[in-house]
Amino acid sequence: MKTRQPAKFIQLFTFLLTITGLSATAQRFAWQANLPVTPDSGFYNIPVTPALVAKSNGADLRDIRIYDQQKVVSYILACDSNQLVALPAPVVTPVKEAPATQTVLQLQFAAAFLIRQLQFQVNTPGYYYRIAYITDDWRSGIASGERFALATGQANTVKLRTPLKTTECYIVIENEDNQALKIKAVYAWQAAYRLTTWLEKGKSYVIKTGSPALSAPVYDLPYFAGKLPNRIPELKADNIIAASGVIAPKPTTVTKEEPTIFKTKGWIWAGIIGIIILISLLTIRLLRDMRENK
């Protein structure tokens, strides 16, 4: 009976590696969107909608891929920072714990949008001039984002030099010795992004995203961006669904929650480490049994 232990160990080892590999494959892309069937062969522009941007894991949209079945299709990612796309307005909540010399606003977005511009609707009569900044931790007093001015007679719009990809941030307004500035509403926009790619007639392509492990792709096509046609038709991918093998998360309201192990990627690594430890223990057990049998 003991002579069969190595075979059983190899079978168990293979099984553990298989389920680990399947888990990694299933987690590669979390989201996908089907493109309409291509009417003709040629170049197409695919707008990267705010919903698709929100599903991407990087502010540089590095994990977006276009697939023809199992084959990756190259593309050019372009950003027109002068053309803006409106985002759903955030939920604005004044922070009650803020000091008297500051107005602190918590902005909560419905998804991890890539914010390029913010506009503030001030509801304070009279003249005002206040310095404000964006931060992810208002208690620190450190501006992790832009500093800007809110003043009477101007649009009170700030165009961020570095786009901010987040579901939550804070706006800290320095009131100094003045009365607190009252903000009625905040509006947000992203820059216009698009993918330009060559698609073949009659094929159905899929856009996939949501993979934190991927780096930005390096394609040949961007070197020929200057030779593209002046007029390129557009295809839209709006039907974003959970990718195959991934359970779609239930819709949630915009609320601040404490992170748990099941909402981070740490549990995946913990599982892998646990499997490695189990394999090591089985190996030690097998070697000890083999020495005893000699």
CSV table of C-alpha atoms in Angstrom, one decimal:
chain,number,residue,atom,x,y,z
A,1,MET,CA,0.0,0.0,0.0
A,2,LYS,CA,2.8,2.4,0.8
A,3,THR,CA,4.3,2.0,-2.7
A,4,ARG,CA,1.2,3.8,-4.0
A,5,GLN,CA,1.8,6.9,-1.9
A,6,PRO,CA,4.1,8.7,-4.4
A,7,ALA,CA,1.4,8.3,-7.1
A,8,LYS,CA,-1.3,9.6,-4.8
A,9,PHE,CA,0.9,12.6,-3.9
A,10,ILE,CA,1.6,13.4,-7.6
A,11,GLN,CA,-2.2,13.2,-8.3
A,12,LEU,CA,-2.9,15.6,-5.3
A,13,PHE,CA,-0.1,17.9,-6.4
A,14,THR,CA,-1.5,18.0,-10.0
A,15,PHE,CA,-5.0,18.7,-8.7
A,16,LEU,CA,-3.9,21.6,-6.5
A,17,LEU,CA,-1.9,23.2,-9.3
A,18,THR,CA,-4.9,22.8,-11.6
A,19,ILE,CA,-7.4,24.5,-9.3
A,20,THR,CA,-4.8,27.3,-8.6
A,21,GLY,CA,-4.3,27.8,-12.4
A,22,LEU,CA,-8.1,27.8,-13.0
A,23,SER,CA,-8.6,30.4,-10.3
A,24,ALA,CA,-5.9,32.6,-11.8
A,25,THR,CA,-7.4,32.3,-15.2
A,26,ALA,CA,-10.9,33.1,-14.0
A,27,GLN,CA,-9.6,36.3,-12.3
A,28,ARG,CA,-7.8,37.6,-15.4
A,29,PHE,CA,-10.6,39.8,-16.6
A,30,ALA,CA,-13.5,40.8,-14.5
A,31,TRP,CA,-15.6,42.6,-17.2
A,32,GLN,CA,-16.3,42.4,-20.9
A,33,ALA,CA,-18.4,44.3,-23.5
A,34,ASN,CA,-19.5,42.9,-26.9
A,35,LEU,CA,-19.1,45.1,-29.9
A,36,PRO,CA,-21.7,45.1,-32.7
A,37,VAL,CA,-20.9,42.9,-35.7
A,38,THR,CA,-18.5,44.8,-37.9
A,39,PRO,CA,-20.4,45.9,-41.1
A,40,ASP,CA,-17.2,46.4,-43.1
A,41,SER,CA,-13.4,45.8,-42.8
A,42,GLY,CA,-11.5,48.9,-41.8
A,43,PHE,CA,-10.5,51.2,-39.0
A,44,TYR,CA,-13.1,52.0,-36.2
A,45,ASN,CA,-13.1,54.3,-33.2
A,46,ILE,CA,-14.5,52.8,-30.0
A,47,PRO,CA,-15.4,55.4,-27.4
A,48,VAL,CA,-14.2,54.4,-23.9
A,49,THR,CA,-17.3,55.3,-21.9
A,50,PRO,CA,-17.2,56.3,-18.2
A,51,ALA,CA,-18.7,52.9,-17.3
A,52,LEU,CA,-15.9,51.1,-19.1
A,53,VAL,CA,-13.2,53.4,-17.6
A,54,ALA,CA,-14.6,52.7,-14.2
A,55,LYS,CA,-14.2,48.9,-14.7
A,56,SER,CA,-10.5,49.4,-15.6
A,57,ASN,CA,-8.0,49.0,-12.8
A,58,GLY,CA,-5.5,51.6,-13.9
A,59,ALA,CA,-5.7,55.4,-14.3
A,60,ASP,CA,-3.9,54.8,-17.6
A,61,LEU,CA,-6.4,52.2,-18.8
A,62,ARG,CA,-3.6,49.7,-19.2
A,63,ASP,CA,-5.7,46.6,-18.8
A,64,ILE,CA,-8.1,47.1,-21.7
A,65,ARG,CA,-7.9,44.5,-24.4
A,66,ILE,CA,-9.8,43.8,-27.6
A,67,TYR,CA,-10.4,40.1,-28.5
A,68,ASP,CA,-11.2,38.3,-31.7
A,69,GLN,CA,-12.1,34.9,-30.1
A,70,GLN,CA,-8.9,34.1,-28.3
A,71,LYS,CA,-6.7,36.4,-30.4
A,72,VAL,CA,-5.7,39.9,-29.1
A,73,VAL,CA,-6.4,42.8,-31.5
A,74,SER,CA,-4.0,45.8,-31.4
A,75,TYR,CA,-5.3,49.3,-30.9
A,76,ILE,CA,-4.3,53.0,-30.4
A,77,LEU,CA,-5.5,54.6,-27.2
A,78,ALA,CA,-6.1,58.3,-27.7
A,79,CYS,CA,-7.2,60.9,-25.2
A,80,ASP,CA,-8.8,64.3,-26.2
A,81,SER,CA,-8.4,66.4,-23.0
A,82,ASN,CA,-10.3,69.3,-24.6
A,83,GLN,CA,-13.4,67.2,-25.2
A,84,LEU,CA,-15.1,66.2,-22.0
A,85,VAL,CA,-17.7,63.6,-21.1
A,86,ALA,CA,-20.1,64.3,-18.3
A,87,LEU,CA,-20.1,61.9,-15.3
A,88,PRO,CA,-22.9,61.1,-12.9
A,89,ALA,CA,-22.9,63.8,-10.3
A,90,PRO,CA,-21.3,62.7,-7.0
A,91,VAL,CA,-23.1,62.6,-3.7
A,92,VAL,CA,-21.9,65.6,-1.7
A,93,THR,CA,-21.8,65.3,2.1
A,94,PRO,CA,-20.4,68.0,4.4
A,95,VAL,CA,-18.0,66.6,7.0
A,96,LYS,CA,-19.3,67.6,10.4
A,97,GLU,CA,-16.1,67.0,12.2
A,98,ALA,CA,-14.2,69.6,10.1
A,99,PRO,CA,-12.7,72.6,12.0
A,100,ALA,CA,-14.5,75.9,12.0
A,101,THR,CA,-11.9,77.4,9.6
A,102,GLN,CA,-12.6,74.9,6.9
A,103,THR,CA,-15.4,73.5,4.8
A,104,VAL,CA,-14.8,69.8,4.1
A,105,LEU,CA,-16.9,68.0,1.5
A,106,GLN,CA,-16.9,64.3,0.9
A,107,LEU,CA,-17.6,63.4,-2.7
A,108,GLN,CA,-18.8,59.9,-3.4
A,109,PHE,CA,-19.1,58.6,-6.9
A,110,ALA,CA,-21.1,55.7,-8.1
A,111,ALA,CA,-18.0,54.0,-9.6
A,112,ALA,CA,-14.3,54.5,-9.9
A,113,PHE,CA,-14.5,57.3,-12.6
A,114,LEU,CA,-11.5,59.0,-14.1
A,115,ILE,CA,-12.1,62.6,-13.1
A,116,ARG,CA,-10.6,65.3,-15.3
A,117,GLN,CA,-12.7,68.3,-14.4
A,118,LEU,CA,-14.8,69.5,-11.4
A,119,GLN,CA,-17.2,72.4,-11.2
A,120,PHE,CA,-18.6,73.8,-8.0
A,121,GLN,CA,-22.0,75.5,-7.6
A,122,VAL,CA,-21.4,77.9,-4.7
A,123,ASN,CA,-24.5,79.0,-2.8
A,124,THR,CA,-22.9,81.8,-0.8
A,125,PRO,CA,-24.0,85.4,-1.5
A,126,GLY,CA,-21.7,88.3,-1.6
A,127,TYR,CA,-18.0,88.3,-2.4
A,128,TYR,CA,-15.7,85.4,-1.6
A,129,TYR,CA,-12.2,84.2,-2.5
A,130,ARG,CA,-11.2,80.9,-1.0
A,131,ILE,CA,-8.3,78.4,-1.7
A,132,ALA,CA,-9.3,74.8,-1.8
A,133,TYR,CA,-7.6,71.5,-2.5
A,134,ILE,CA,-8.4,67.8,-3.2
A,135,THR,CA,-7.3,65.1,-0.9
A,136,ASP,CA,-8.0,61.5,0.0
A,137,ASP,CA,-7.5,62.1,3.7
A,138,TRP,CA,-8.8,65.5,4.9
A,139,ARG,CA,-7.5,65.0,8.4
A,140,SER,CA,-3.9,64.9,7.2
A,141,GLY,CA,-4.0,68.5,5.9
A,142,ILE,CA,-2.0,67.3,2.8
A,143,ALA,CA,-3.3,68.0,-0.7
A,144,SER,CA,-3.0,64.8,-2.6
A,145,GLY,CA,-4.6,66.5,-5.6
A,146,GLU,CA,-4.9,69.9,-7.1
A,147,ARG,CA,-5.0,73.3,-5.3
A,148,PHE,CA,-7.4,75.8,-6.8
A,149,ALA,CA,-9.4,79.0,-6.0
A,150,LEU,CA,-13.1,79.5,-5.7
A,151,ALA,CA,-14.1,83.1,-6.3
A,152,THR,CA,-17.0,85.4,-7.0
A,153,GLY,CA,-17.5,86.1,-10.7
A,154,GLN,CA,-15.8,83.0,-12.1
A,155,ALA,CA,-17.0,79.6,-13.2
A,156,ASN,CA,-15.4,77.8,-10.2
A,157,THR,CA,-14.2,75.0,-12.5
A,158,VAL,CA,-10.9,73.2,-12.0
A,159,LYS,CA,-9.4,71.1,-14.7
A,160,LEU,CA,-7.1,68.6,-13.1
A,161,ARG,CA,-3.5,68.3,-14.5
A,162,THR,CA,-3.5,64.7,-13.4
A,163,PRO,CA,-6.8,62.8,-13.7
A,164,LEU,CA,-8.1,61.3,-10.5
A,165,LYS,CA,-9.5,57.8,-10.6
A,166,THR,CA,-11.5,57.2,-7.4
A,167,THR,CA,-14.9,56.5,-5.9
A,168,GLU,CA,-14.3,58.9,-3.1
A,169,CYS,CA,-12.4,62.1,-2.3
A,170,TYR,CA,-12.6,65.2,-0.2
A,171,ILE,CA,-12.6,68.9,-1.0
A,172,VAL,CA,-11.1,71.1,1.7
A,173,ILE,CA,-12.0,74.8,1.5
A,174,GLU,CA,-9.9,77.2,3.6
A,175,ASN,CA,-12.4,79.7,5.1
A,176,GLU,CA,-9.8,81.4,7.3
A,177,ASP,CA,-11.8,83.9,9.4
A,178,ASN,CA,-14.7,84.1,7.0
A,179,GLN,CA,-18.1,82.4,7.2
A,180,ALA,CA,-18.2,78.8,5.9
A,181,LEU,CA,-18.6,78.6,2.1
A,182,LYS,CA,-21.7,76.7,1.1
A,183,ILE,CA,-21.6,74.4,-1.9
A,184,LYS,CA,-24.9,73.6,-3.5
A,185,ALA,CA,-23.7,71.0,-6.0
A,186,VAL,CA,-20.6,69.5,-7.6
A,187,TYR,CA,-20.3,68.3,-11.2
A,188,ALA,CA,-17.7,66.1,-12.8
A,189,TRP,CA,-16.3,65.2,-16.2
A,190,GLN,CA,-13.8,62.8,-17.7
A,191,ALA,CA,-11.7,63.3,-20.8
A,192,ALA,CA,-12.8,61.7,-24.1
A,193,TYR,CA,-11.0,58.4,-24.6
A,194,ARG,CA,-11.2,56.2,-27.7
A,195,LEU,CA,-9.7,53.0,-29.0
A,196,THR,CA,-8.8,53.0,-32.7
A,197,THR,CA,-8.4,49.6,-34.2
A,198,TRP,CA,-8.7,47.6,-37.5
A,199,LEU,CA,-11.7,45.2,-37.5
A,200,GLU,CA,-12.7,42.7,-40.1
A,201,LYS,CA,-16.1,42.5,-41.7
A,202,GLY,CA,-18.7,40.3,-40.1
A,203,LYS,CA,-16.8,39.5,-36.9
A,204,SER,CA,-17.9,40.0,-33.3
A,205,TYR,CA,-15.2,41.4,-31.1
A,206,VAL,CA,-15.1,41.6,-27.3
A,207,ILE,CA,-13.6,44.3,-25.1
A,208,LYS,CA,-12.2,43.0,-21.8
A,209,THR,CA,-10.9,44.8,-18.8
A,210,GLY,CA,-10.6,44.6,-15.0
A,211,SER,CA,-7.2,42.8,-14.6
A,212,PRO,CA,-4.8,44.5,-12.1
A,213,ALA,CA,-1.9,42.3,-13.1
A,214,LEU,CA,-1.7,43.5,-16.7
A,215,SER,CA,0.8,46.1,-17.8
A,216,ALA,CA,0.1,48.5,-20.7
A,217,PRO,CA,0.2,46.7,-24.1
A,218,VAL,CA,2.9,47.5,-26.7
A,219,TYR,CA,1.5,47.4,-30.2
A,220,ASP,CA,2.9,48.2,-33.6
A,221,LEU,CA,-0.2,50.2,-34.6
A,222,PRO,CA,0.5,53.4,-32.7
A,223,TYR,CA,3.6,54.0,-34.9
A,224,PHE,CA,1.3,54.4,-37.9
A,225,ALA,CA,-1.2,56.8,-36.1
A,226,GLY,CA,-0.3,59.6,-38.6
A,227,LYS,CA,-1.4,57.4,-41.5
A,228,LEU,CA,-5.0,56.8,-40.3
A,229,PRO,CA,-7.9,58.0,-42.4
A,230,ASN,CA,-9.4,61.4,-41.5
A,231,ARG,CA,-12.8,60.0,-41.1
A,232,ILE,CA,-13.2,56.8,-39.1
A,233,PRO,CA,-16.6,55.2,-38.2
A,234,GLU,CA,-17.6,54.6,-34.6
A,235,LEU,CA,-18.6,51.4,-32.8
A,236,LYS,CA,-20.0,51.6,-29.3
A,237,ALA,CA,-19.6,49.0,-26.5
A,238,ASP,CA,-22.2,49.8,-23.8
A,239,ASN,CA,-23.3,46.4,-22.6
A,240,ILE,CA,-20.7,45.8,-20.0
A,241,ILE,CA,-21.2,42.5,-18.1
A,242,ALA,CA,-19.2,40.2,-15.8
A,243,ALA,CA,-16.6,38.2,-17.8
A,244,SER,CA,-17.1,34.5,-18.3
A,245,GLY,CA,-16.3,32.6,-15.1
A,246,VAL,CA,-16.6,35.7,-12.9
A,247,ILE,CA,-19.6,36.3,-10.6
A,248,ALA,CA,-21.0,39.7,-11.1
A,249,PRO,CA,-21.0,41.8,-7.9
A,250,LYS,CA,-24.4,42.9,-6.6
A,251,PRO,CA,-25.2,46.6,-7.1
A,252,THR,CA,-24.4,48.7,-4.1
A,253,THR,CA,-25.3,52.2,-2.9
A,254,VAL,CA,-22.6,54.8,-2.5
A,255,THR,CA,-21.6,54.4,1.1
A,256,LYS,CA,-18.3,54.3,2.9
A,257,GLU,CA,-17.4,50.9,4.2
A,258,GLU,CA,-14.4,49.5,6.0
A,259,PRO,CA,-12.3,47.2,3.8
A,260,THR,CA,-12.5,43.5,4.6
A,261,ILE,CA,-10.3,40.6,3.4
A,262,PHE,CA,-12.9,39.5,0.9
A,263,LYS,CA,-13.0,42.9,-0.7
A,264,THR,CA,-9.2,42.9,-1.4
A,265,LYS,CA,-6.9,40.8,-3.4
A,266,GLY,CA,-5.1,39.6,-0.3
A,267,TRP,CA,-7.3,36.6,0.2
A,268,ILE,CA,-6.3,35.3,-3.2
A,269,TRP,CA,-2.6,35.4,-2.2
A,270,ALA,CA,-3.5,33.9,1.2
A,271,GLY,CA,-5.1,30.9,-0.6
A,272,ILE,CA,-2.1,30.4,-2.8
A,273,ILE,CA,0.3,30.6,0.2
A,274,GLY,CA,-1.9,28.1,2.0
A,275,ILE,CA,-1.7,25.7,-0.9
A,276,ILE,CA,2.1,26.0,-1.0
A,277,ILE,CA,2.3,25.3,2.7
A,278,LEU,CA,0.0,22.2,2.3
A,279,ILE,CA,2.2,20.9,-0.5
A,280,SER,CA,5.3,21.4,1.6
A,281,LEU,CA,3.8,19.5,4.5
A,282,LEU,CA,2.8,16.6,2.2
A,283,THR,CA,6.2,16.5,0.7
A,284,ILE,CA,7.9,16.3,4.1
A,285,ARG,CA,5.4,13.6,5.1
A,286,LEU,CA,6.1,11.6,2.0
A,287,LEU,CA,9.9,11.8,2.3
A,288,ARG,CA,9.7,10.7,6.0
A,289,ASP,CA,7.6,7.7,5.0
A,290,MET,CA,10.0,6.8,2.2
A,291,ARG,CA,13.0,6.8,4.7
A,292,GLU,CA,11.1,4.6,7.1
A,293,ASN,CA,10.4,2.1,4.4
A,294,LYS,CA,14.0,1.7,3.5
